[in-house]
mmCIF file of C-alpha atoms in Angstrom:
data_model
loop_
_atom_site.group_PDB
_atom_site.id
_atom_site.type_symbol
_atom_site.label_atom_id
_atom_site.label_comp_id
_atom_site.label_asym_id
_atom_site.label_seq_id
_atom_site.Cartn_x
_atom_site.Cartn_y
_atom_site.Cartn_z
ATOM 1 C CA MET A 1 102.446 142.199 102.654
ATOM 2 C CA LEU A 2 101.709 141.416 106.257
ATOM 3 C CA ILE A 3 98.506 140.287 107.925
ATOM 4 C CA LEU A 4 97.875 141.286 111.538
ATOM 5 C CA GLU A 5 95.186 139.399 113.433
ATOM 6 C CA LEU A 6 93.814 140.735 116.707
ATOM 7 C CA ALA A 7 91.488 139.291 119.352
ATOM 8 C CA PHE A 8 89.231 141.513 121.465
ATOM 9 C CA THR A 9 87.372 141.402 124.751
ATOM 10 C CA ASP A 10 84.600 143.785 125.739
ATOM 11 C CA SER A 11 86.993 145.946 127.760
ATOM 12 C CA ALA A 12 85.754 149.503 128.301
ATOM 13 C CA VAL A 13 89.374 150.639 128.004
ATOM 14 C CA ARG A 14 89.622 149.108 124.530
ATOM 15 C CA LEU A 15 86.382 150.704 123.404
ATOM 16 C CA ALA A 16 87.534 154.104 124.681
ATOM 17 C CA ALA A 17 90.837 153.771 122.789
ATOM 18 C CA ARG A 18 89.228 152.680 119.520
ATOM 19 C CA PRO A 19 88.386 156.108 117.974
ATOM 20 C CA ALA A 20 92.021 157.295 118.138
ATOM 21 C CA HIS A 21 93.184 153.944 116.759
ATOM 22 C CA ARG A 22 90.749 154.141 113.842
ATOM 23 C CA GLN A 23 91.942 157.669 113.065
ATOM 24 C CA ARG A 24 95.496 156.350 112.931
ATOM 25 C CA LEU A 25 94.353 153.550 110.591
ATOM 26 C CA THR A 26 92.785 156.164 108.306
ATOM 27 C CA GLU A 27 96.121 157.993 108.169
ATOM 28 C CA LEU A 28 98.045 154.792 107.430
ATOM 29 C CA HIS A 29 95.588 153.968 104.647
ATOM 30 C CA ALA A 30 96.036 157.424 103.110
ATOM 31 C CA GLN A 31 99.818 156.865 103.205
ATOM 32 C CA GLY A 32 99.453 153.504 101.441
ATOM 33 C CA GLN A 33 100.771 151.416 104.336
ATOM 34 C CA LEU A 34 97.389 149.944 105.307
ATOM 35 C CA LEU A 35 95.410 148.272 102.537
ATOM 36 C CA ALA A 36 92.397 147.038 104.515
ATOM 37 C CA ALA A 37 91.275 146.681 108.117
ATOM 38 C CA GLY A 38 88.172 145.848 110.051
ATOM 39 C CA PRO A 39 86.649 143.876 112.875
ATOM 40 C CA TRP A 40 85.083 140.445 112.614
ATOM 41 C CA ALA A 41 81.282 140.688 112.398
ATOM 42 C CA ASP A 42 80.968 139.533 116.027
ATOM 43 C CA ASP A 43 83.611 142.084 117.192
ATOM 44 C CA SER A 44 85.741 139.278 118.653
ATOM 45 C CA GLY A 45 88.807 140.591 116.824
ATOM 46 C CA ALA A 46 90.031 142.170 113.617
ATOM 47 C CA LEU A 47 92.167 141.617 110.549
ATOM 48 C CA LEU A 48 94.511 144.242 109.117
ATOM 49 C CA VAL A 49 96.437 144.022 105.831
ATOM 50 C CA PHE A 50 99.621 146.083 105.643
ATOM 51 C CA ASP A 51 101.909 146.851 102.721
ATOM 52 C CA ALA A 52 104.923 147.152 105.007
ATOM 53 C CA THR A 53 108.027 145.339 106.106
ATOM 54 C CA ARG A 54 108.119 143.622 109.495
ATOM 55 C CA ALA A 55 110.232 146.492 110.885
ATOM 56 C CA GLU A 56 107.771 149.072 109.547
ATOM 57 C CA LEU A 57 104.830 147.194 111.059
ATOM 58 C CA GLU A 58 106.598 146.950 114.402
ATOM 59 C CA ALA A 59 107.143 150.733 114.315
ATOM 60 C CA ILE A 60 103.469 151.293 113.406
ATOM 61 C CA MET A 61 102.379 149.131 116.311
ATOM 62 C CA ALA A 62 104.811 150.796 118.740
ATOM 63 C CA ALA A 63 103.402 154.219 117.797
ATOM 64 C CA ASP A 64 99.781 153.179 118.444
ATOM 65 C CA PRO A 65 98.984 152.352 122.087
ATOM 66 C CA TYR A 66 95.859 150.456 121.007
ATOM 67 C CA TYR A 67 97.919 147.312 120.396
ATOM 68 C CA THR A 68 98.883 147.141 124.085
ATOM 69 C CA THR A 69 95.517 148.298 125.446
ATOM 70 C CA PRO A 70 93.691 145.930 127.824
ATOM 71 C CA GLY A 71 91.196 143.954 125.764
ATOM 72 C CA VAL A 72 93.404 143.804 122.647
ATOM 73 C CA GLN A 73 95.599 140.780 121.955
ATOM 74 C CA VAL A 74 97.866 140.387 118.937
ATOM 75 C CA LEU A 75 97.229 136.819 117.781
ATOM 76 C CA SER A 76 99.526 136.721 114.786
ATOM 77 C CA ILE A 77 101.583 138.616 112.259
ATOM 78 C CA ARG A 78 102.028 136.661 109.058
ATOM 79 C CA ASP A 79 103.657 137.254 105.702
ATOM 80 C CA TRP A 80 101.057 137.043 102.951
ATOM 81 C CA THR A 81 101.479 136.605 99.214
ATOM 82 C CA PRO A 82 98.176 137.442 97.546
ATOM 83 C CA VAL A 83 97.258 135.730 94.298
ATOM 84 C CA VAL A 84 94.288 137.961 93.480
ATOM 85 C CA VAL A 85 94.066 141.622 94.471
ATOM 86 C CA PRO A 86 91.430 144.270 93.728
ATOM 87 C CA SER A 87 92.402 146.629 90.942
ATOM 88 C CA THR A 88 89.833 149.133 92.192
ATOM 89 C CA PRO A 89 88.029 148.643 95.501
ATOM 90 C CA GLY A 90 84.766 146.786 95.016
ATOM 91 C CA THR A 91 85.423 145.707 91.426
ATOM 92 C CA GLY A 92 87.010 142.299 91.861
ATOM 93 C CA GLY A 93 90.634 141.713 91.095
ATOM 94 C CA ASP A 94 93.358 140.708 88.767
ATOM 95 C CA PRO A 95 95.875 137.956 89.457
ATOM 96 C CA ALA A 96 99.034 139.262 91.076
ATOM 97 C CA ARG A 97 102.066 139.037 88.837
#
């Protein structure tokens, strides 16, 4: 799994691009490539959790202009090995095997 962390500014361009980006996230979630995503409570950035390889994530990002929109900065892409994952959303989780 990969974690993508973004930082935001209050750019009007970013806010205008956000609906199309969120639609793309919905599609990626339906395809099983995006497990979770959302902004920090103060809207200073966001965290996205992908079930994808680095090459797949790079292709996802290249296909979505949001990641290069003014007001959006990619802070990090990190490999993540979860220990506990939800078995069903909202019900807690079981240790990863």
